[in-house]
mmCIF file of C-alpha atoms in Angstrom:
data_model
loop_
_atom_site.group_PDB
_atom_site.id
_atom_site.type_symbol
_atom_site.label_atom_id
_atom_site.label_comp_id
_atom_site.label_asym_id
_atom_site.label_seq_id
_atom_site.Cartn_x
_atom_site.Cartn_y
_atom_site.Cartn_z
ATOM 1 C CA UNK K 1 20.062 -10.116 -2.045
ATOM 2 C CA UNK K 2 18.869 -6.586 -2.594
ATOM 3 C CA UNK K 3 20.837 -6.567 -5.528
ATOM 4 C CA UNK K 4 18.981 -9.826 -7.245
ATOM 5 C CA UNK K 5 15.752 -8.065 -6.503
ATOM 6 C CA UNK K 6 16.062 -5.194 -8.088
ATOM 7 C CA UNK K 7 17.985 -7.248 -11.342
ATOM 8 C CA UNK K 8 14.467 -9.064 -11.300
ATOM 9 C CA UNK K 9 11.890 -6.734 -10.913
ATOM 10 C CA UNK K 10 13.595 -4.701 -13.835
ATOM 11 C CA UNK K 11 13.767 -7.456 -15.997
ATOM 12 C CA UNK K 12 10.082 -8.256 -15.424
ATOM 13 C CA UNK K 13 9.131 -5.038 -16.342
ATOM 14 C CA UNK K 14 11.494 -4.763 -19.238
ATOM 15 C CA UNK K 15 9.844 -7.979 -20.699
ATOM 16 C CA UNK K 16 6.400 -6.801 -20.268
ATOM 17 C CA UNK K 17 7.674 -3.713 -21.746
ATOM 18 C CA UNK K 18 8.662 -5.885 -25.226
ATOM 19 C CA UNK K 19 5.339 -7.291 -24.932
ATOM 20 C CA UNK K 20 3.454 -4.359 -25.900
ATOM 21 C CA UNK K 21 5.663 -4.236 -29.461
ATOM 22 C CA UNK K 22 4.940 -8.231 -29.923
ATOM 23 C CA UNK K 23 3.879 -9.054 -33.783
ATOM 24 C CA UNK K 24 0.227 -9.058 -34.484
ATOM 25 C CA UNK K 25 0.293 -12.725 -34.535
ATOM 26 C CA UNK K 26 1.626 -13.144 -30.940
ATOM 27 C CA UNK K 27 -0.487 -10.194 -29.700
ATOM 28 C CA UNK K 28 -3.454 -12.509 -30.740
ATOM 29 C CA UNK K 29 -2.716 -14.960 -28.370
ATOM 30 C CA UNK K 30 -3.463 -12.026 -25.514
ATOM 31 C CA UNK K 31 -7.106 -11.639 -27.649
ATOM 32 C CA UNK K 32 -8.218 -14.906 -26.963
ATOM 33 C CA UNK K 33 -7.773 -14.748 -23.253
ATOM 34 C CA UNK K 34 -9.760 -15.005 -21.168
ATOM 35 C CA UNK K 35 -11.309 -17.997 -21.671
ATOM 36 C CA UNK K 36 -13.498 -18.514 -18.415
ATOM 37 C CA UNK K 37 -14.500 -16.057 -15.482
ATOM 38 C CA UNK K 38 -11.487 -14.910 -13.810
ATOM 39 C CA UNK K 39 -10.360 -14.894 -10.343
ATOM 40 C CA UNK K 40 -9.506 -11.931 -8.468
ATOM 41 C CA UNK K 41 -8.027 -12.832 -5.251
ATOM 42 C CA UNK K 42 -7.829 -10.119 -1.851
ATOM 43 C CA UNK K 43 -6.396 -11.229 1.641
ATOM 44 C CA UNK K 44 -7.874 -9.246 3.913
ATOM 45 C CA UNK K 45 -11.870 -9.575 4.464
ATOM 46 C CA UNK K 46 -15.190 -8.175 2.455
ATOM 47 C CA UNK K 47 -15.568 -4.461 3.852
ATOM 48 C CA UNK K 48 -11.822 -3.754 3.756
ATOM 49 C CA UNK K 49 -10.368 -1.132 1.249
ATOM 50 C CA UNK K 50 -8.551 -3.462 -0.640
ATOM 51 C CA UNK K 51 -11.720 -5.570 -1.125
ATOM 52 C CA UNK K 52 -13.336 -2.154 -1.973
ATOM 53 C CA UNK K 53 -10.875 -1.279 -4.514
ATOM 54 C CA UNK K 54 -10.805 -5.051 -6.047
ATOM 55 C CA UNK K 55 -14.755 -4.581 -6.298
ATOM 56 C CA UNK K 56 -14.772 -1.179 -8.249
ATOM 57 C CA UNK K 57 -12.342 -2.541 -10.778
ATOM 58 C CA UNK K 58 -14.215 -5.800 -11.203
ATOM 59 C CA UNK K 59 -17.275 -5.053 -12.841
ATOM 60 C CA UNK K 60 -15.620 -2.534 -15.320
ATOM 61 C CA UNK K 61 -12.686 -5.187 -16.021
ATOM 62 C CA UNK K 62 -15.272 -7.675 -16.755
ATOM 63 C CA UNK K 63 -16.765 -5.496 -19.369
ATOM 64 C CA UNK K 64 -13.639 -5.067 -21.271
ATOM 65 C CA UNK K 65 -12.530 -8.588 -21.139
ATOM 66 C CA UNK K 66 -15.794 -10.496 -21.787
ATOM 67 C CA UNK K 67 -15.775 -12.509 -18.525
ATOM 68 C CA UNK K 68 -16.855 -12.580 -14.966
ATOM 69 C CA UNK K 69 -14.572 -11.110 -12.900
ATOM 70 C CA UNK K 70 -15.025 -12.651 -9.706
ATOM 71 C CA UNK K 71 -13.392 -11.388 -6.103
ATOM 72 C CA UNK K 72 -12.160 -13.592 -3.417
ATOM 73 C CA UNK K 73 -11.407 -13.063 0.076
ATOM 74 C CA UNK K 74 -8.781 -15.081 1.110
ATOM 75 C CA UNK K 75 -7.944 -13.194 4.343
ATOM 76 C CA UNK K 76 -4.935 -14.451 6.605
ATOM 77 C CA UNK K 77 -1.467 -13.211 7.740
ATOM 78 C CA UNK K 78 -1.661 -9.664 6.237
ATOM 79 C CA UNK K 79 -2.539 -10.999 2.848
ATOM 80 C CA UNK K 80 0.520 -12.883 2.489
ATOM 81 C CA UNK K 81 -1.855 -16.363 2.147
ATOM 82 C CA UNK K 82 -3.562 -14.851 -0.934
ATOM 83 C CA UNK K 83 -0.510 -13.540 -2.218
ATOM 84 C CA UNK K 84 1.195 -17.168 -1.982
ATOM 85 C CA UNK K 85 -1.956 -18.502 -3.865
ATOM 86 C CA UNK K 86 -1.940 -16.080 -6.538
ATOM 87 C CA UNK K 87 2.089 -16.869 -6.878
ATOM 88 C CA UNK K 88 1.383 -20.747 -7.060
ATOM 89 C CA UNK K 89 -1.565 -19.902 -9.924
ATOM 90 C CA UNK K 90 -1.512 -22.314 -12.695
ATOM 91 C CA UNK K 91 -5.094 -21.625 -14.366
ATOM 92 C CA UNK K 92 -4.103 -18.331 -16.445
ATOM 93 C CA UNK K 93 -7.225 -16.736 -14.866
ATOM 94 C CA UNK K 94 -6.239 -16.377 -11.427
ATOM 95 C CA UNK K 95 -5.431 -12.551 -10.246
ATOM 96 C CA UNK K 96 -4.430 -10.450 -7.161
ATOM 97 C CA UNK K 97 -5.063 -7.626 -5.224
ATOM 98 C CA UNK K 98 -2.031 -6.976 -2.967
ATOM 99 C CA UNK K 99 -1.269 -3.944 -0.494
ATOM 100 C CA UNK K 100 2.530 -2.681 -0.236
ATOM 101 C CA UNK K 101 4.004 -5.023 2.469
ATOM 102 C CA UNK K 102 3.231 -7.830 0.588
ATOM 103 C CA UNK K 103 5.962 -6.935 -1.851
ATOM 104 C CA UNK K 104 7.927 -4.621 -0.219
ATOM 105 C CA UNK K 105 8.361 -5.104 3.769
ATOM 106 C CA UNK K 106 6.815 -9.185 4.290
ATOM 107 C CA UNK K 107 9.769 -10.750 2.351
ATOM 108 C CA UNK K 108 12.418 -8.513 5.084
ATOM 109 C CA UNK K 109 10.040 -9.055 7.745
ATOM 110 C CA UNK K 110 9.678 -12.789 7.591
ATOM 111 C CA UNK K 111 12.162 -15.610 7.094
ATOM 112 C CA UNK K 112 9.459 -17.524 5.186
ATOM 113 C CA UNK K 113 6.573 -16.560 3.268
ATOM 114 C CA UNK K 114 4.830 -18.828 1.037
ATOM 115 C CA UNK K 115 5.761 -16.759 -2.007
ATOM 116 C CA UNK K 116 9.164 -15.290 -3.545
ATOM 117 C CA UNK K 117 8.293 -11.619 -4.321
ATOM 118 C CA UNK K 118 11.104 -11.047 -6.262
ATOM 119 C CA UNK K 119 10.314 -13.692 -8.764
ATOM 120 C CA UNK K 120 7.002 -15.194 -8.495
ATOM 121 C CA UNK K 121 4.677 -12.430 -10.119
ATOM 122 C CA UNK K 122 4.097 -10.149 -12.960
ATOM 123 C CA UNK K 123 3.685 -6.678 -11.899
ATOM 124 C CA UNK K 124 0.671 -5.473 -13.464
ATOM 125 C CA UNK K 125 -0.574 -2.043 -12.095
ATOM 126 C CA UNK K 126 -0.625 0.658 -9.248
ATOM 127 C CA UNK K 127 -4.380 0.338 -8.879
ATOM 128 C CA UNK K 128 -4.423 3.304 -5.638
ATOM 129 C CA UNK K 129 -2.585 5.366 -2.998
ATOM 130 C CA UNK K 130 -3.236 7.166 -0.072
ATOM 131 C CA UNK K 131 -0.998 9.179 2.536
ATOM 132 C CA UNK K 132 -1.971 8.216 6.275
ATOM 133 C CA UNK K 133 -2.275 11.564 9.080
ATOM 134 C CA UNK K 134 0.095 12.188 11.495
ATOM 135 C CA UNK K 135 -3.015 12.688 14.232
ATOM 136 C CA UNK K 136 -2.759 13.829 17.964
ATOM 137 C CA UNK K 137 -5.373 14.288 20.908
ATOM 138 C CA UNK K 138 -6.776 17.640 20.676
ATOM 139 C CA UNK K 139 -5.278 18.541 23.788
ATOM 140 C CA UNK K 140 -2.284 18.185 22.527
ATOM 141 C CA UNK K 141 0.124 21.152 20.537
ATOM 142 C CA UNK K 142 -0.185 21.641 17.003
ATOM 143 C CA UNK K 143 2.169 21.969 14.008
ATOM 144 C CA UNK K 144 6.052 22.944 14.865
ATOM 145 C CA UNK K 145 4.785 23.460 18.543
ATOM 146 C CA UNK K 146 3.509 19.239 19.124
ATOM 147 C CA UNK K 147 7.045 18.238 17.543
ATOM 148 C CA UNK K 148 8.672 20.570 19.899
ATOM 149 C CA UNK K 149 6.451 19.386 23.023
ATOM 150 C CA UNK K 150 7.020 15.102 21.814
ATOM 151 C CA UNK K 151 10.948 15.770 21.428
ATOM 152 C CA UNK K 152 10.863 17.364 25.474
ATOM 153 C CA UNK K 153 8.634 14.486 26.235
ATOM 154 C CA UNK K 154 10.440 11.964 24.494
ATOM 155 C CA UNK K 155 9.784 7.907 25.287
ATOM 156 C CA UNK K 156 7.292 9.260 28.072
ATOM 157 C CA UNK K 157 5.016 9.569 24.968
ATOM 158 C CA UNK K 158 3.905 6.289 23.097
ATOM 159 C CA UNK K 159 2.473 6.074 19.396
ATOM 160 C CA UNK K 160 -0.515 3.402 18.269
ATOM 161 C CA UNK K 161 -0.112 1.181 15.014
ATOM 162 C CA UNK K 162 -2.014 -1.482 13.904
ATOM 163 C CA UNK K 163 0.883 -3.983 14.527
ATOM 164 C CA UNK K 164 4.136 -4.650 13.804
ATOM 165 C CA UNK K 165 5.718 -4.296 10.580
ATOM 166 C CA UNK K 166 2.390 -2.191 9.430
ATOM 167 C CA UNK K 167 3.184 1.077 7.475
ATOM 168 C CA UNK K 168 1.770 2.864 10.212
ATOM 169 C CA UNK K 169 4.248 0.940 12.335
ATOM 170 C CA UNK K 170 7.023 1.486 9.681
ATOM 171 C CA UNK K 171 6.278 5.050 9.052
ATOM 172 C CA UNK K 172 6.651 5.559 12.600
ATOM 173 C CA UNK K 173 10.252 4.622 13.014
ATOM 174 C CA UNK K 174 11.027 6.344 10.141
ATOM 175 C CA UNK K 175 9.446 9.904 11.660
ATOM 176 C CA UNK K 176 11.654 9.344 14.642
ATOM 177 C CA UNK K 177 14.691 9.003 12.409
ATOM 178 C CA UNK K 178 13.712 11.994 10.590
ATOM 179 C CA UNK K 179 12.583 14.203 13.629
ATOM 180 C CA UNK K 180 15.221 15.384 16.162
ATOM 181 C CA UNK K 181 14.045 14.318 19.748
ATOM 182 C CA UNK K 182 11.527 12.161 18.884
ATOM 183 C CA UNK K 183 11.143 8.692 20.585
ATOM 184 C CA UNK K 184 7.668 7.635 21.268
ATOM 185 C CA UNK K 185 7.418 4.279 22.380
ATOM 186 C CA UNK K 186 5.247 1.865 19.980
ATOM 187 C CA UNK K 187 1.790 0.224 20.799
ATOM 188 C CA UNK K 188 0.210 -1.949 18.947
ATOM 189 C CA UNK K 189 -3.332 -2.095 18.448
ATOM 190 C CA UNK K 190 -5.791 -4.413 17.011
ATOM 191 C CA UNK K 191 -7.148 -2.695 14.249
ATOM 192 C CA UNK K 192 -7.903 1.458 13.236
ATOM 193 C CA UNK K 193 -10.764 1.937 15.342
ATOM 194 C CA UNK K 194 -8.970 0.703 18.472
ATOM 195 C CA UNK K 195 -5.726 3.394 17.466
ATOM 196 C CA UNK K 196 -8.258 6.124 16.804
ATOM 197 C CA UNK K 197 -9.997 5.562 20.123
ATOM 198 C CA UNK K 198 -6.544 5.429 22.579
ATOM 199 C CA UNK K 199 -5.979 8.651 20.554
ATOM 200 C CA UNK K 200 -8.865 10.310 21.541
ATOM 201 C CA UNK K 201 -8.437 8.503 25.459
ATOM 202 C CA UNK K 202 -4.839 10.060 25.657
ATOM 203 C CA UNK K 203 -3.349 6.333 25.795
ATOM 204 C CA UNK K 204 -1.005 7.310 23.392
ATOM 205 C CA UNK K 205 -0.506 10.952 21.677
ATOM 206 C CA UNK K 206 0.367 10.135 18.239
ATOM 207 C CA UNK K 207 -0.430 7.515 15.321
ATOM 208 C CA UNK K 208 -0.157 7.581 11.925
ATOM 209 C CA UNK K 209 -4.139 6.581 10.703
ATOM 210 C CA UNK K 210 -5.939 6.632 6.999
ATOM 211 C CA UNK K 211 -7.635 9.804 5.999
ATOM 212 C CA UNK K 212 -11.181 7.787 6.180
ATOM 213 C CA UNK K 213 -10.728 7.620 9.916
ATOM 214 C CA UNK K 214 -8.710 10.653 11.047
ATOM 215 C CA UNK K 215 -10.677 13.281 9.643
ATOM 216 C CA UNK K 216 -13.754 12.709 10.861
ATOM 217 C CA UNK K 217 -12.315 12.444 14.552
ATOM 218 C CA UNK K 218 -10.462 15.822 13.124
ATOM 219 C CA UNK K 219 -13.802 17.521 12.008
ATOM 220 C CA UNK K 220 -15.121 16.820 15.432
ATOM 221 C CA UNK K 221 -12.733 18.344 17.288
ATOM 222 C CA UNK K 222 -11.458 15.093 18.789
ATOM 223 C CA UNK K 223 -8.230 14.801 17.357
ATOM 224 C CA UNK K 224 -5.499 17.330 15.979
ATOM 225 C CA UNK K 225 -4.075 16.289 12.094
ATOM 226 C CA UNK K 226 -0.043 17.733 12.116
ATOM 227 C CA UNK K 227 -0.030 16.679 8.521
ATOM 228 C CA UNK K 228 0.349 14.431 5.740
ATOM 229 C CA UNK K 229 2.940 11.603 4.652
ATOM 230 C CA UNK K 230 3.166 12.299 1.234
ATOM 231 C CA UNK K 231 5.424 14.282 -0.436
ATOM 232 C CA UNK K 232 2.761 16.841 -1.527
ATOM 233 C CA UNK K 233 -0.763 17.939 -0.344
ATOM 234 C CA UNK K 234 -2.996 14.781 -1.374
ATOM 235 C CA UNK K 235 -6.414 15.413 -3.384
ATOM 236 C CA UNK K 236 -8.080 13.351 -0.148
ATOM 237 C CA UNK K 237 -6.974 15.747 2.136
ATOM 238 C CA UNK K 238 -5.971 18.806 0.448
ATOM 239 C CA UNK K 239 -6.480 21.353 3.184
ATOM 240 C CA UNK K 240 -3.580 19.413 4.863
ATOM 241 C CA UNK K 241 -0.159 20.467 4.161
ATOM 242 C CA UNK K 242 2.419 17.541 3.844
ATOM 243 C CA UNK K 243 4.991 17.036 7.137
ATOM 244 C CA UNK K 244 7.987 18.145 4.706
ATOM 245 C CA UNK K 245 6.233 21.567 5.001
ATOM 246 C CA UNK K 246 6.796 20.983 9.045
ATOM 247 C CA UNK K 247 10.529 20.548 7.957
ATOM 248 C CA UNK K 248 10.370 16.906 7.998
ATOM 249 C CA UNK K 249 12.790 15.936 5.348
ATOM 250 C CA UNK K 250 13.266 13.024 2.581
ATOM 251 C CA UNK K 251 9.385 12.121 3.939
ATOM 252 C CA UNK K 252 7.520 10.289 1.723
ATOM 253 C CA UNK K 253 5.092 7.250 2.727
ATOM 254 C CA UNK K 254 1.633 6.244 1.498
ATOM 255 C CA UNK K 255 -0.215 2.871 1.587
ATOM 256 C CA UNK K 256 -1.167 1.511 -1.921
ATOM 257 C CA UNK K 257 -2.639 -1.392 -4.015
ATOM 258 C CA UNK K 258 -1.810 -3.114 -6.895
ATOM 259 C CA UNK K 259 -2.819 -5.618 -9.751
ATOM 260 C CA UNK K 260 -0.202 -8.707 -9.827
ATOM 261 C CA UNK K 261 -0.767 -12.107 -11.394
ATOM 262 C CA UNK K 262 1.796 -15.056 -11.311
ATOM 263 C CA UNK K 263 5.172 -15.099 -13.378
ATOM 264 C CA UNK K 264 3.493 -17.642 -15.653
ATOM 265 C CA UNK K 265 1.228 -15.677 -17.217
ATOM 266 C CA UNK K 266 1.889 -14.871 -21.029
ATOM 267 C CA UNK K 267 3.642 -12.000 -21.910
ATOM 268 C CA UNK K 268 0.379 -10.871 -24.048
ATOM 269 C CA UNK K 269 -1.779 -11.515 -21.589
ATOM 270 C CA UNK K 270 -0.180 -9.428 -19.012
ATOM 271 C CA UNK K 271 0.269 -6.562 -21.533
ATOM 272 C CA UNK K 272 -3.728 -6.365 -22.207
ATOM 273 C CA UNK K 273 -4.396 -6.687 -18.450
ATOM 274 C CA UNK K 274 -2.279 -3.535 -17.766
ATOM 275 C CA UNK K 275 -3.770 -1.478 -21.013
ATOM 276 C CA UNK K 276 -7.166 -2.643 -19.429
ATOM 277 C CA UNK K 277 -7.117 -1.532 -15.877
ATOM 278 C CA UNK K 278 -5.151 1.627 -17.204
ATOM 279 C CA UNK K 279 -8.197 2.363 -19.129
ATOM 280 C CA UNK K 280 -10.189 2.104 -16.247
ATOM 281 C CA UNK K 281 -8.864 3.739 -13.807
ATOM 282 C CA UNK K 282 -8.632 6.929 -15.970
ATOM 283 C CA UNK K 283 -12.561 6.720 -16.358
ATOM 284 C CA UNK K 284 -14.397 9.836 -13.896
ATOM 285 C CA UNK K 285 -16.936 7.138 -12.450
ATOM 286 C CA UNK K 286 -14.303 4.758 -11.051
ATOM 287 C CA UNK K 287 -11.845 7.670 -9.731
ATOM 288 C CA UNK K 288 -14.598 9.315 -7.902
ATOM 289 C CA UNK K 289 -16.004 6.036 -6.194
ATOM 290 C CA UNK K 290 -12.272 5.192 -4.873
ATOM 291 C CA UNK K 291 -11.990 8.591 -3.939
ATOM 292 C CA UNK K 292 -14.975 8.120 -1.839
ATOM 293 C CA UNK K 293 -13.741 5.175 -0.759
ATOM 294 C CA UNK K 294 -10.621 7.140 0.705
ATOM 295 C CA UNK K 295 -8.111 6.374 -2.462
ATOM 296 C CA UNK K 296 -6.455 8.186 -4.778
ATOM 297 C CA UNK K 297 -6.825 6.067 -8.460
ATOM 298 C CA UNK K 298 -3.361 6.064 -10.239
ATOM 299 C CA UNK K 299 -3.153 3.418 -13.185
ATOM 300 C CA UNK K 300 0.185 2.661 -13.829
ATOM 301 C CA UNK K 301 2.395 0.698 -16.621
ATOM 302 C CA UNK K 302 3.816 -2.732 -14.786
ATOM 303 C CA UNK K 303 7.493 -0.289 -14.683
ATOM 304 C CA UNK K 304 6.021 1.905 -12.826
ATOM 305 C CA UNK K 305 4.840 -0.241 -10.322
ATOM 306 C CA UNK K 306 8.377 -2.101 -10.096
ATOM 307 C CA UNK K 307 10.059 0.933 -9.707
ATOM 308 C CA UNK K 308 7.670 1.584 -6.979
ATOM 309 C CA UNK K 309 8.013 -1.666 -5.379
ATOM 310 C CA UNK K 310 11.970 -0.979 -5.610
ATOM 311 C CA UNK K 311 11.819 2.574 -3.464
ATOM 312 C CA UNK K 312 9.905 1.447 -1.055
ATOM 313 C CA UNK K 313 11.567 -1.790 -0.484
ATOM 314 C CA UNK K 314 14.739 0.056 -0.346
ATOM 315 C CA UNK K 315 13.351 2.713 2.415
ATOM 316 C CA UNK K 316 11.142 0.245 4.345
ATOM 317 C CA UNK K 317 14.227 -2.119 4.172
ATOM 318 C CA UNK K 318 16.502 0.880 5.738
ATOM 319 C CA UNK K 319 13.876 0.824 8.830
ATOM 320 C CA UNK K 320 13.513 -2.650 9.102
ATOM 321 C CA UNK K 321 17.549 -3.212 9.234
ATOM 322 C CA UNK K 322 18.009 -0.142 11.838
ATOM 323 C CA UNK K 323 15.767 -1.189 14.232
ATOM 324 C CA UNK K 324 16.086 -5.221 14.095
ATOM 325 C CA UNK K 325 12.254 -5.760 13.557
ATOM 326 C CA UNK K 326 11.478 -9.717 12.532
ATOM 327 C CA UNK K 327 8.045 -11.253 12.716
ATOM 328 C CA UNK K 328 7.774 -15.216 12.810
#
């Protein structure tokens, strides 16, 4: 199955690929679209970051393509309802915003979703990234010393997530494969807030949370950040040093969005929606609002966000297999 994936996501790319060498005649078809306002579907509610991220590239994409670019919130089951609508688009003017699980860990999560990732979208763009904090109470040891103190304590300590199958979740599991000793036991949580706050109450002594929320709590003196999940030190947080400088190895997690639109959409069309949201996500205006926003901008070509979409499903699918985790 993993196999057929991966055939499919390269081919998509490939094809989009070809598209940007079409004859002038073809690439004209991709001129005259679009021909109404165009919908820009998120599934998670107004206020969250992807809804943030889908709002900062709407007005600008608007511009560019001579329509209204209008955003949706279509919130429900992680954003897999939104996803399953954009999938089942038949207008040519219907778009998403999606978050990594809905390509990567929903379709090995769940035996049904109302969507085949695999085939049932054109991968447009990596709109944004982020690494989350490894965070602790501030009682708690720092650096070497806390991973030294959690291995001696090991499932005596717990962790916080927002839920099962989350990338805090995820990332979790894959720390303790990656970290001698270390077996906290896993809490969900309803939201962020709720994780923070059982940090800070000593319910649980570790969580992986979003820069936005850590580092205040950090700042404050509430909480202790070990480090980051990227590979490198992120321009969000760059006085933190990445866990791989803690000796974590082969660590390298962030939570993302992306641009996708159904399969069905023409081969020119898709090719001037990724040159356009390229464009602006390399414009100094746009960067620094995500980055206030807690993102990183990135901007890539639809390959790079299959290959993308293959890693992670490949490492999210390790976890996922090695510790038996299904969701209904």
């Amino acid at each position: 199955m993993k196999r057929m994936q991966r055939r499919q996501f390269t081919l998509g790319a490939a094809a989009l690929a070809g598209a940007a060498a079409l004859p002038h005649a073809l690439a004209r078809q991709g001129s005259n679209w679009p021909s109404k306002p165009i919908r820009l579907l998120v599934g998670f509610p107004g206020g969250s970051t992807p809804d943030m991220v889908a709002r900062d590239i709407a007005e600008p994409l608007a511009a560019l393509l001579g329509q209204p670019v209008v955003v949706e919130n279509k919130p429900g089951a992680s954003g897999n309802i939104a996803t399953g609508q954009v999938a089942k688009a038949t207008d040519g003017h219907t778009l998403g915003i999606v978050i990594n699980g809905n390509l990567t860990s929903s379709p090995l999560l769940y035996s049904s979703l109302p969507y085949d990732a695999a085939r049932d979208f054109c991968l447009l763009s990596l709109l944004s990234t982020a690494p989350l904090i490894l965070v602790t109470p501030a009682s708690l040891p720092e650096g070497q010393a806390f991973f030294a103190e959690a291995a001696r304590q090991g499932d005596r300590w717990n962790y916080g997530s927002v839920g099962a199958g989350s990338v805090a979740h995820l990332g979790m599991e894959l720390l303790k494969q990656r970290v001698s000793g270390l077996e906290p036991v896993h809490v969900p949580y309803s939201g962020n807030p709720a994780v923070v706050t059982a940090l800070i109450t000593g319910e649980v002594q570790m969580a992986l949370v979003p820069p936005g929320l850590a580092m205040p709590q950090v700042k404050a003196g509430k909480l202790h950040a070990v480090g980051v999940t990227s590979a490198g030190r992120s321009t969000l947080v760059p006085e933190l040093e990445p866990l791989s400088a803690l000796g974590v190895k082969d660590f390298n997690l962030e939570v993302w969005t992306a641009l996708v639109g159904p399969a069905s959409l023409p081969a020119a069309v898709q090719a001037r929606l990724a040159s356009a949201v390229t464009d602006i996500l390399k414009s100094a205006p746009v960067r620094q609002q995500l980055l206030q926003q807690g993102w990183q901008a990135v901007g890539t070509s639809p390959e790079g966000l299959a290959l993308r979409v293959r890693q992670e499903s490949a490492l999210l699918g390790g976890i996922i297999k090695a510790q038996g985790i299904r969701l209904n």
